[in-house]
Each structure stands twice: as C-alpha cells, then as structure tokens.
Amino acid sequence: MYIYCLFIVCLLAQIASSNAIVESDWEVEYDGYGYVEFGDGQVHFAPMNSTQSDETHAVLILSKTKYQSFDIEVTARTDRQLREGDDPNTWEVFWTFFNYMKTTGFEKEANYFILKTNGIELGTADKLLGQNFLVTDSQPICKIGKDYTYRIKMSEDFLLSIWIDDTLVIDNYKADQDDSSKSLYKHDGYFGLYTEDGEITVKSFKDNQDDDDDDDKTSSSFKLQYSLILFLISYFFLNFI
C-alpha cells in the first residue's frame, strides 16, 4: 500500500517537474538588498522596501540559457507592492525580460513586457536606465495577489505574440519596424524575472520548444504516464476502498 502510493506521487512529481524552477538554471544579477529564495519548484523574491518617493529597489534573475526565438510560459503573481509612505507606482509588479544581452556593468539591451495595475506595456530597455515604450493598453490590468500565466512567443521570423491566461494581448508584433525606434531586439539573450519595489512569486517556467523538439515522444510519454496513473487509481478504489 505504501509503495503503491509512493509510486503515484513519484509519477505526478515527474510530470510536474518539467515546469519547475530550478536554482541551478538561474543567476541572480542583483537582489536590491532584499532576498531571492528558490524552493518547491518556485522562486520568491523581493527587494528592500523603498521609503522615499525618489528611491527604488529592484531584483533581477536571469536564465542561464540564451534564447533568440522562443515560446515560453511563466506563471507568476505580485504578492505585494512594497513602497512605503507613497502610493505604489503602476509598474511596481512582476516584469519579464527577453532577448536580454549584457553590455557593461548593469547596462543591457533587452525587450520587456509588464502587466501593470493600469494595463500592459511592451518596450525595450537599453543602457542603464533607458526605456522605449512600444505598445501600451489600458486592459488587462494586474490584480495584486492573483496568479497570471504569461505566454511569450518570438517566432523564427521575429514576430512577437503574448498571451495572458490564454488571452492574446500582443498579436504578431514585428521585431523589425520601418521606424527603427519601434523595433524589438532580435539578438540571442537571456530570459529575465524582474521587479521594482514588489514582492513576487514565480510558480513555473516552461520552454514549449523543448516539447516541440521531440513532440511525438513527449506526447506518448505523458499519455502513458497519465494512463498508468488512472489505472492505478482505479485499482486502488476497487481493491482498497
């Protein structure tokens, strides 16, 4: 009986592990004098609280794998906004960076996406502080304490699409624009988990291209595992209940 239950647990853990966040896959660039904690397949992070209107603190965690074209799913939530003494800013939530390339020091060239408390924002970031806003919209909005699943896909011909909880919010945005100031970066780069003055939990990270590389094998493996679990559960109820 004990071995039977343990076997089911192991199978379920194996299925879930493909989405788990493993510390060895990530590098903490800076923690904003706060903390970054990995555990149970998740990562929880927050910088120190900001108490002045002109003060900000941030956390950045970068993947050790580089991506140029990709199909990534991340489930995350903003647990709290940490600013003290003033109302929090709309962008003090969870961010994603992609095609993130380090230049010198903390400078970078990267694309980013934010689900803010007043809508969405797609842009590029370069040098130390510079931002270039490419797309903004007043909907959807981030609700503090709610989980969101972000799917961010950059196709091989550099068209960017983004979904939030299966709702398409960025539809085939061309990385190359006639106006170069509206273009996205296309270089090989890291994926980033980021916040300014927010407490964040990232619950899962999935590279869908890993599945596509061996789709038939993966699909068959999962079908077999699920079928085996269903059989064992049925056997349990028929023989032990």
XYZ file of N, CA and C in Angstrom:
723
model
N 0.839 -1.202 0.000
C 0.000 0.000 0.000
C 0.880 1.262 0.000
N 1.877 1.299 0.895
C 2.778 2.454 0.984
C 3.555 2.631 -0.320
N 4.083 1.532 -0.853
C 4.859 1.592 -2.089
C 3.977 2.052 -3.242
N 2.733 1.592 -3.254
C 1.774 1.958 -4.291
C 1.547 3.474 -4.306
N 1.291 4.042 -3.127
C 1.048 5.482 -3.014
C 2.300 6.277 -3.393
N 3.465 5.782 -2.973
C 4.717 6.452 -3.286
C 4.963 6.478 -4.789
N 4.605 5.397 -5.454
C 4.790 5.308 -6.895
C 3.950 6.358 -7.622
N 2.702 6.544 -7.201
C 1.828 7.546 -7.810
C 2.393 8.949 -7.588
N 2.848 9.201 -6.366
C 3.424 10.510 -6.053
C 4.631 10.796 -6.941
N 5.474 9.804 -7.148
C 6.667 9.981 -7.983
C 6.294 10.280 -9.432
N 5.261 9.599 -9.927
C 4.814 9.849 -11.290
C 4.290 11.273 -11.444
N 3.486 11.701 -10.480
C 2.947 13.062 -10.523
C 4.066 14.094 -10.427
N 5.052 13.820 -9.608
C 6.181 14.740 -9.463
C 6.976 14.844 -10.758
N 7.118 13.721 -11.449
C 7.856 13.724 -12.710
C 7.146 14.578 -13.750
N 5.806 14.484 -13.782
C 5.028 15.266 -14.733
C 5.138 16.750 -14.421
N 5.064 17.089 -13.140
C 5.105 18.499 -12.743
C 6.484 19.113 -12.902
N 7.531 18.273 -12.854
C 8.891 18.800 -12.789
C 9.309 19.551 -14.041
N 8.656 19.301 -15.187
C 9.042 19.977 -16.419
C 8.792 21.476 -16.341
N 7.916 21.916 -15.431
C 7.621 23.339 -15.272
C 8.339 23.948 -14.075
N 9.069 23.147 -13.327
C 9.659 23.617 -12.074
C 10.794 24.605 -12.338
N 10.948 25.543 -11.420
C 12.056 26.492 -11.468
C 13.179 25.947 -10.598
N 14.299 25.635 -11.224
C 15.435 25.014 -10.549
C 16.539 26.059 -10.399
N 17.040 26.214 -9.196
C 18.007 27.281 -8.911
C 19.229 27.218 -9.819
N 19.671 26.013 -10.151
C 20.881 25.873 -10.965
C 20.696 26.389 -12.395
N 19.446 26.625 -12.811
C 19.171 27.139 -14.156
C 19.168 28.664 -14.223
N 19.343 29.311 -13.065
C 19.170 30.762 -12.989
C 20.350 31.427 -12.291
N 20.532 32.704 -12.586
C 21.583 33.500 -11.955
C 20.971 34.797 -11.422
N 21.206 35.083 -10.152
C 20.707 36.324 -9.555
C 21.674 37.450 -9.922
N 21.211 38.389 -10.733
C 22.042 39.528 -11.121
C 22.156 40.529 -9.978
N 21.034 40.822 -9.343
C 21.033 41.665 -8.143
C 19.738 41.434 -7.378
N 19.796 41.653 -6.060
C 18.638 41.370 -5.213
C 18.063 42.610 -4.543
N 18.573 43.787 -4.883
C 18.016 45.015 -4.347
C 18.065 45.112 -2.831
N 19.087 44.477 -2.228
C 19.246 44.438 -0.766
C 18.084 43.701 -0.086
N 17.424 42.857 -0.865
C 16.336 42.051 -0.318
C 16.712 40.587 -0.319
N 15.897 39.746 -0.944
C 16.160 38.310 -0.927
C 15.632 37.651 -2.197
N 16.216 36.504 -2.502
C 15.752 35.604 -3.561
C 15.777 34.207 -2.979
N 14.634 33.536 -2.951
C 14.533 32.207 -2.345
C 13.961 31.216 -3.357
N 14.743 30.170 -3.655
C 14.290 29.080 -4.507
C 13.819 27.928 -3.624
N 12.747 27.240 -4.051
C 12.283 26.073 -3.313
C 10.946 25.593 -3.820
N 10.723 24.274 -3.743
C 9.464 23.664 -4.170
C 9.127 24.002 -5.618
N 10.151 24.111 -6.463
C 9.921 24.376 -7.878
C 9.516 25.802 -8.189
N 9.653 26.713 -7.216
C 9.265 28.108 -7.394
C 10.422 29.018 -6.993
N 10.248 30.310 -7.258
C 11.193 31.297 -6.738
C 10.391 32.475 -6.200
N 10.798 32.926 -5.024
C 10.126 34.027 -4.333
C 11.172 35.110 -4.115
N 10.852 36.354 -4.475
C 11.867 37.399 -4.341
C 11.238 38.765 -4.085
N 12.040 39.615 -3.442
C 11.630 40.992 -3.162
C 12.864 41.810 -2.805
N 12.931 43.062 -3.242
C 13.997 43.954 -2.790
C 13.627 44.560 -1.439
N 14.530 45.347 -0.885
C 14.195 46.068 0.340
C 13.131 47.123 0.031
N 12.368 47.511 1.046
C 11.299 48.488 0.862
C 11.867 49.871 0.557
N 11.216 50.567 -0.353
C 11.564 51.960 -0.637
C 10.687 52.876 0.206
N 11.297 53.863 0.838
C 10.565 54.745 1.753
C 10.557 56.197 1.293
N 11.270 56.512 0.214
C 11.301 57.867 -0.336
C 10.745 57.847 -1.760
N 10.126 58.941 -2.162
C 9.494 58.986 -3.481
C 10.508 58.853 -4.613
N 11.752 59.272 -4.379
C 12.781 59.184 -5.411
C 13.676 57.959 -5.246
N 13.236 57.004 -4.455
C 14.011 55.793 -4.168
C 13.345 54.596 -4.837
N 14.147 53.680 -5.327
C 13.603 52.430 -5.861
C 14.630 51.320 -5.673
N 14.137 50.104 -5.516
C 14.998 48.926 -5.401
C 14.418 47.824 -6.282
N 15.299 47.014 -6.844
C 14.868 46.032 -7.834
C 15.586 44.709 -7.653
N 14.957 43.659 -8.187
C 15.540 42.314 -8.235
C 15.522 41.855 -9.684
N 16.613 41.263 -10.135
C 16.687 40.687 -11.476
C 17.319 39.308 -11.406
N 16.620 38.324 -11.970
C 17.110 36.950 -12.074
C 17.119 36.585 -13.552
N 18.246 36.108 -14.057
C 18.375 35.769 -15.471
C 18.553 34.273 -15.662
N 17.941 33.762 -16.722
C 18.168 32.368 -17.095
C 19.620 32.186 -17.508
N 20.133 30.985 -17.317
C 21.477 30.681 -17.808
C 21.444 30.259 -19.274
N 20.253 29.960 -19.763
C 20.069 29.614 -21.170
C 19.740 30.868 -21.962
N 20.338 30.992 -23.143
C 20.016 32.100 -24.036
C 18.957 31.665 -25.050
N 18.145 32.627 -25.456
C 17.083 32.380 -26.429
C 17.101 33.501 -27.466
N 16.797 33.140 -28.709
C 16.601 34.153 -29.743
C 15.161 34.105 -30.232
N 14.755 32.976 -30.781
C 13.329 32.710 -30.972
C 12.933 31.707 -29.893
N 11.694 31.804 -29.410
C 11.329 31.010 -28.233
C 9.819 30.986 -28.063
N 9.374 30.107 -27.189
C 7.962 30.018 -26.797
C 7.963 29.643 -25.317
N 7.826 30.648 -24.467
C 7.999 30.493 -23.023
C 6.676 30.752 -22.307
N 6.389 29.940 -21.286
C 5.245 30.193 -20.405
C 5.745 30.362 -18.977
N 5.289 31.424 -18.333
C 5.661 31.725 -16.951
C 4.391 32.004 -16.163
N 4.264 31.367 -15.008
C 3.154 31.676 -14.107
C 3.717 32.408 -12.900
N 3.171 33.593 -12.633
C 3.718 34.444 -11.573
C 2.614 35.302 -10.972
N 2.904 35.834 -9.806
C 1.983 36.803 -9.198
C 2.791 37.850 -8.439
N 2.197 39.019 -8.327
C 2.724 40.068 -7.459
C 2.009 39.938 -6.126
N 2.726 39.488 -5.112
C 2.109 39.276 -3.802
C 1.788 40.594 -3.112
N 2.728 41.534 -3.192
C 2.537 42.839 -2.543
C 3.345 43.897 -3.286
N 2.903 45.133 -3.193
C 3.718 46.268 -3.601
C 4.319 46.872 -2.336
N 5.611 47.142 -2.360
C 6.364 47.362 -1.128
C 6.619 48.825 -0.781
N 6.297 49.736 -1.675
C 6.621 51.147 -1.414
C 5.914 51.643 -0.155
N 6.648 52.357 0.673
C 6.107 52.894 1.922
C 6.078 54.423 1.875
N 5.006 55.011 2.413
C 4.920 56.463 2.508
C 4.286 57.135 1.313
N 4.250 56.459 0.169
C 3.614 56.971 -1.048
C 2.802 55.849 -1.677
N 1.856 56.222 -2.529
C 1.115 55.213 -3.274
C 2.079 54.462 -4.189
N 1.882 53.154 -4.352
C 2.766 52.403 -5.249
C 2.587 52.856 -6.691
N 3.645 52.731 -7.458
C 3.563 53.014 -8.889
C 2.959 51.826 -9.628
N 2.372 52.102 -10.776
C 1.657 51.057 -11.522
C 2.581 49.954 -12.014
N 3.860 50.282 -12.208
C 4.817 49.305 -12.744
C 5.540 48.509 -11.654
N 5.191 48.713 -10.407
C 5.879 48.017 -9.315
C 5.237 46.651 -9.089
N 5.414 45.815 -10.110
C 4.814 44.484 -10.199
C 5.857 43.550 -10.821
N 5.408 42.398 -11.281
C 6.284 41.438 -11.960
C 6.516 41.863 -13.406
N 7.771 41.775 -13.844
C 8.150 42.027 -15.241
C 8.799 40.760 -15.817
N 8.739 40.653 -17.142
C 9.578 39.688 -17.851
C 10.498 40.447 -18.804
N 11.759 40.028 -18.845
C 12.706 40.472 -19.862
C 12.951 39.306 -20.819
N 13.233 39.625 -22.069
C 13.633 38.582 -23.025
C 14.579 39.196 -24.048
N 15.365 38.306 -24.703
C 16.474 38.753 -25.561
C 17.373 39.726 -24.788
N 17.619 39.382 -23.530
C 18.400 40.243 -22.632
C 19.893 40.000 -22.861
N 20.584 41.032 -23.299
C 22.028 40.934 -23.531
C 22.743 41.922 -22.620
N 23.705 41.420 -21.852
C 24.507 42.296 -21.001
C 25.508 43.057 -21.860
N 25.716 44.313 -21.514
C 26.738 45.094 -22.213
C 27.884 45.368 -21.245
N 27.813 46.447 -20.472
C 28.854 46.707 -19.471
C 28.205 46.996 -18.128
N 28.806 46.471 -17.068
C 28.246 46.686 -15.736
C 26.828 46.162 -15.662
N 25.901 47.005 -15.185
C 24.499 46.629 -15.135
C 23.750 47.079 -16.389
N 24.475 47.577 -17.391
C 23.822 48.015 -18.615
C 23.418 46.804 -19.448
N 22.409 47.024 -20.304
C 21.863 45.909 -21.058
C 21.154 46.422 -22.299
N 20.823 45.486 -23.181
C 19.903 45.710 -24.285
C 18.901 44.572 -24.230
N 17.628 44.894 -24.084
C 16.634 43.848 -23.838
C 15.244 44.325 -24.227
N 14.368 43.352 -24.431
C 12.934 43.603 -24.557
C 12.279 43.296 -23.218
N 11.140 43.931 -22.952
C 10.429 43.635 -21.705
C 8.924 43.710 -21.918
N 8.207 43.063 -21.003
C 6.743 43.133 -21.000
C 6.277 43.211 -19.555
N 5.278 44.080 -19.311
C 4.720 44.235 -17.967
C 3.199 44.202 -18.037
N 2.593 43.438 -17.144
C 1.166 43.569 -16.842
C 1.089 44.459 -15.607
N 0.740 45.733 -15.818
C 0.734 46.716 -14.739
C -0.661 46.809 -14.116
N -0.762 47.590 -13.059
C -2.067 47.765 -12.408
C -2.982 48.676 -13.216
N -2.454 49.286 -14.283
C -3.301 50.104 -15.155
C -3.194 49.688 -16.616
N -2.748 48.458 -16.884
C -2.697 47.973 -18.256
C -1.381 47.299 -18.593
N -1.164 47.078 -19.885
C 0.030 46.364 -20.339
C 1.022 47.332 -20.971
N 2.282 46.882 -20.994
C 3.343 47.683 -21.604
C 4.395 46.762 -22.205
N 4.686 46.970 -23.476
C 5.776 46.292 -24.183
C 6.804 47.345 -24.551
N 8.069 47.030 -24.328
C 9.081 48.013 -24.665
C 10.464 47.411 -24.760
N 11.426 48.281 -24.974
C 12.830 47.890 -24.961
C 13.543 48.693 -23.883
N 14.600 48.100 -23.357
C 15.415 48.759 -22.335
C 16.865 48.696 -22.784
N 17.557 49.807 -22.670
C 18.966 49.805 -23.036
C 19.746 50.735 -22.123
N 21.064 50.569 -22.182
C 21.980 51.268 -21.290
C 21.581 50.970 -19.845
N 21.718 51.915 -18.970
C 21.471 51.646 -17.556
C 20.016 51.855 -17.178
N 19.374 52.889 -17.714
C 18.015 53.222 -17.287
C 17.046 53.451 -18.440
N 17.532 53.562 -19.660
C 16.673 53.973 -20.759
C 15.585 52.968 -21.101
N 14.363 53.472 -21.317
C 13.241 52.653 -21.752
C 12.619 53.271 -22.990
N 12.127 52.411 -23.880
C 11.431 52.846 -25.081
C 10.100 52.117 -25.128
N 8.999 52.844 -25.032
C 7.670 52.239 -24.980
C 7.178 51.951 -26.397
N 6.820 50.703 -26.659
C 6.379 50.293 -27.990
C 4.872 50.092 -28.068
N 4.302 49.417 -27.080
C 2.856 49.157 -27.043
C 2.362 49.374 -25.628
N 1.266 50.115 -25.484
C 0.583 50.232 -24.193
C -0.911 50.063 -24.421
N -1.594 49.556 -23.406
C -3.049 49.398 -23.463
C -3.571 49.419 -22.037
N -4.782 49.898 -21.863
C -5.355 50.016 -20.518
C -5.933 48.705 -19.999
N -6.000 47.692 -20.851
C -6.514 46.383 -20.451
C -5.639 45.293 -21.034
N -5.488 44.166 -20.347
C -5.982 43.867 -18.997
C -5.133 44.560 -17.935
N -5.530 44.411 -16.673
C -4.789 45.012 -15.569
C -4.346 43.922 -14.597
N -3.283 44.228 -13.868
C -2.768 43.306 -12.856
C -3.514 43.510 -11.545
N -4.006 42.427 -10.982
C -4.600 42.450 -9.648
C -3.596 41.841 -8.677
N -3.268 42.588 -7.650
C -2.262 42.143 -6.691
C -2.754 40.878 -5.988
N -1.862 39.878 -5.908
C -2.196 38.619 -5.258
C -2.780 37.566 -6.174
N -2.964 37.879 -7.458
C -3.559 36.938 -8.413
C -2.477 36.328 -9.300
N -2.575 35.007 -9.528
C -1.668 34.323 -10.445
C -2.032 34.658 -11.889
N -1.007 34.857 -12.711
C -1.194 35.042 -14.152
C -0.201 34.150 -14.891
N -0.662 33.556 -15.976
C 0.229 32.791 -16.841
C 0.500 33.602 -18.097
N 1.775 33.907 -18.303
C 2.227 34.673 -19.463
C 2.818 33.688 -20.472
N 2.343 33.746 -21.698
C 2.995 33.009 -22.780
C 3.598 34.045 -23.722
N 4.903 33.967 -23.901
C 5.636 34.933 -24.715
C 6.329 34.159 -25.833
N 5.945 34.457 -27.072
C 6.443 33.686 -28.215
C 7.072 34.618 -29.245
N 8.334 34.387 -29.527
C 9.041 35.070 -30.606
C 9.308 34.036 -31.694
N 8.649 34.197 -32.836
C 8.772 33.207 -33.901
C 10.132 33.321 -34.581
N 10.446 32.341 -35.411
C 11.736 32.341 -36.101
C 11.848 33.498 -37.087
N 10.705 34.025 -37.561
C 10.747 35.207 -38.418
C 10.509 36.490 -37.622
N 10.693 36.395 -36.294
C 10.715 37.537 -35.377
C 9.394 38.310 -35.353
N 8.328 37.547 -35.142
C 7.023 38.112 -34.829
C 6.726 37.761 -33.379
N 6.391 38.760 -32.585
C 6.165 38.560 -31.153
C 4.673 38.518 -30.850
N 4.267 37.455 -30.147
C 2.899 37.351 -29.643
C 2.956 37.058 -28.150
N 2.023 37.656 -27.405
C 1.968 37.462 -25.957
C 0.531 37.193 -25.544
N 0.368 36.172 -24.712
C -0.926 35.832 -24.142
C -0.850 35.974 -22.626
N -1.945 36.407 -22.019
C -2.092 36.382 -20.568
C -3.305 35.525 -20.256
N -3.075 34.411 -19.556
C -4.162 33.464 -19.256
C -4.950 33.121 -20.516
N -4.229 32.800 -21.598
C -4.794 32.369 -22.880
C -5.490 33.482 -23.658
N -5.433 34.712 -23.188
C -5.986 35.846 -23.936
C -4.854 36.561 -24.664
N -4.974 36.665 -25.988
C -3.936 37.298 -26.800
C -3.941 38.812 -26.567
N -2.799 39.351 -26.135
C -2.718 40.792 -25.860
C -1.718 41.505 -26.776
N -0.756 40.777 -27.328
C 0.166 41.296 -28.342
C 0.116 40.321 -29.509
N -0.255 40.817 -30.693
C -0.521 39.929 -31.826
C 0.482 40.185 -32.948
N 1.463 39.281 -33.061
C 2.415 39.309 -34.177
C 3.058 40.686 -34.382
N 3.597 41.222 -33.294
C 4.330 42.492 -33.390
C 5.659 42.231 -34.100
N 5.919 42.974 -35.167
C 7.135 42.773 -35.949
C 8.343 43.348 -35.213
N 9.352 42.508 -35.048
C 10.571 42.989 -34.397
C 11.246 44.066 -35.229
N 11.189 43.922 -36.560
C 11.757 44.927 -37.462
C 10.657 45.876 -37.917
N 10.772 47.148 -37.545
C 9.809 48.169 -37.936
C 10.471 49.176 -38.875
N 9.655 49.792 -39.744
C 10.187 50.840 -40.625
C 10.809 51.965 -39.805
N 10.155 52.286 -38.691
C 10.716 53.230 -37.729
C 11.549 52.421 -36.739
N 12.859 52.527 -36.833
C 13.729 51.669 -36.023
C 13.521 51.878 -34.529
N 13.008 53.037 -34.132
C 12.765 53.279 -32.708
C 11.632 52.415 -32.177
N 10.867 51.798 -33.073
C 9.765 50.923 -32.677
C 10.132 49.444 -32.772
N 11.397 49.158 -33.084
C 11.833 47.773 -33.273
C 12.179 47.103 -31.950
N 12.038 45.789 -31.933
C 12.476 44.960 -30.816
C 13.898 44.471 -31.069
N 14.586 44.112 -30.006
C 15.880 43.447 -30.145
C 15.667 42.008 -30.607
N 16.565 41.548 -31.482
C 16.456 40.186 -32.019
C 17.641 39.306 -31.634
N 18.581 39.862 -30.895
C 19.790 39.090 -30.609
C 19.514 37.946 -29.624
N 20.455 37.019 -29.600
C 20.449 35.931 -28.628
C 20.553 36.533 -27.230
N 19.667 36.129 -26.316
C 19.736 36.725 -24.989
C 19.018 35.910 -23.940
N 19.156 36.340 -22.706
C 18.590 35.623 -21.565
C 17.123 35.995 -21.358
N 16.437 35.162 -20.589
C 15.087 35.472 -20.124
C 15.205 35.964 -18.687
N 14.504 37.040 -18.372
C 14.651 37.645 -17.054
C 13.358 37.709 -16.267
N 13.466 37.486 -14.953
C 12.383 37.666 -13.985
C 12.759 38.888 -13.159
N 11.853 39.864 -13.076
C 12.263 41.169 -12.559
C 11.126 41.824 -11.788
N 11.489 42.668 -10.844
C 10.524 43.563 -10.206
C 11.227 44.801 -9.694
N 10.470 45.869 -9.620
C 10.861 47.066 -8.882
C 9.854 47.246 -7.755
N 10.330 47.224 -6.528
C 9.501 47.514 -5.355
C 8.256 46.635 -5.278
N 8.427 45.360 -5.598
C 7.343 44.398 -5.478
C 7.832 43.101 -4.848
N 6.920 42.394 -4.222
C 7.196 41.045 -3.714
C 6.555 40.060 -4.678
N 7.354 39.144 -5.214
C 6.949 38.327 -6.352
C 7.110 36.843 -6.046
N 6.171 36.040 -6.536
C 6.313 34.586 -6.566
C 6.173 34.120 -8.007
N 7.196 33.453 -8.517
C 7.129 32.834 -9.840
C 6.962 31.338 -9.622
N 5.839 30.804 -10.077
C 5.444 29.436 -9.741
C 5.916 28.405 -10.753
N 6.103 28.818 -12.002
C 6.543 27.846 -13.005
C 7.156 28.572 -14.193
N 8.002 27.840 -14.898
C 8.656 28.342 -16.104
C 8.743 27.174 -17.070
N 8.189 27.351 -18.259
C 8.143 26.247 -19.221
C 8.621 26.721 -20.585
N 9.556 25.970 -21.153
C 10.036 26.215 -22.509
C 9.283 25.278 -23.442
N 8.302 25.807 -24.159
C 7.489 24.966 -25.036
C 8.283 24.401 -26.196
N 9.387 25.026 -26.551
C 10.197 24.498 -27.644
C 10.882 23.199 -27.256
N 11.117 22.993 -25.970
C 11.648 21.705 -25.529
C 10.684 20.590 -25.881
N 9.385 20.870 -25.738
C 8.373 19.881 -26.088
C 8.330 19.668 -27.595
N 8.444 20.775 -28.367
C 8.341 20.670 -29.821
C 9.494 19.891 -30.428
N 10.666 19.920 -29.777
C 11.835 19.228 -30.321
C 11.610 17.730 -30.453
N 10.790 17.190 -29.578
C 10.534 15.751 -29.621
C 9.073 15.522 -29.267
N 8.198 16.159 -30.046
C 6.782 16.241 -29.690
C 6.124 14.873 -29.575
N 6.381 13.998 -30.542
C 5.715 12.695 -30.524
C 6.135 11.873 -29.318
N 7.436 11.901 -29.035
C 7.943 11.127 -27.903
C 7.382 11.651 -26.587
N 7.368 12.982 -26.446
C 6.860 13.590 -25.216
C 5.389 13.293 -25.039
N 4.622 13.458 -26.132
C 3.188 13.223 -26.060
C 2.897 11.786 -25.659
N 3.600 10.847 -26.253
C 3.390 9.441 -25.917
C 3.758 9.157 -24.473
N 4.857 9.767 -24.017
C 5.289 9.556 -22.640
C 4.256 10.057 -21.650
N 3.719 11.254 -21.887
C 2.728 11.804 -20.969
C 1.439 10.993 -21.008
N 1.029 10.580 -22.202
C -0.179 9.763 -22.306
C -0.013 8.463 -21.525
N 1.168 7.854 -21.644
C 1.430 6.616 -20.928
C 1.393 6.846 -19.426
N 2.023 7.934 -18.962
C 2.045 8.226 -17.530
C 0.647 8.480 -16.987
N -0.126 9.275 -17.710
C -1.480 9.555 -17.246
C -2.338 8.297 -17.249
N -2.199 7.486 -18.288
C -2.968 6.243 -18.354
C -2.612 5.330 -17.192
N -1.311 5.265 -16.876
C -0.869 4.425 -15.773
C -1.419 4.934 -14.449
N -1.415 6.250 -14.257
C -1.962 6.824 -13.023
C -3.445 6.511 -12.900
N -4.197 6.689 -13.991
C -5.634 6.398 -13.951
C -5.888 4.933 -13.629
N -5.070 4.050 -14.219
C -5.224 2.624 -13.935
C -4.961 2.328 -12.464
N -3.882 2.915 -11.919
C -3.535 2.651 -10.528
C -4.571 3.217 -9.568
N -5.119 4.384 -9.884
C -6.169 4.952 -9.034
C -7.404 4.065 -9.055
N -7.782 3.595 -10.249
C -8.940 2.697 -10.356
C -8.704 1.409 -9.582
N -7.494 0.871 -9.713
C -7.150 -0.354 -8.986
C -7.238 -0.138 -7.481
N -6.766 1.031 -7.033
C -6.805 1.354 -5.606
C -8.236 1.364 -5.091
N -9.135 2.044 -5.802
C -10.517 2.137 -5.341
C -11.218 0.783 -5.374
N -10.903 -0.029 -6.357
C -11.547 -1.336 -6.464
C -11.066 -2.309 -5.397
N -9.825 -2.152 -4.943
C -9.245 -3.144 -4.045
C -9.045 -2.684 -2.605
N -9.017 -1.372 -2.377
C -8.724 -0.897 -1.028
C -9.842 -0.073 -0.401
N -10.805 0.356 -1.180
C -11.891 1.177 -0.633
C -13.137 0.313 -0.373
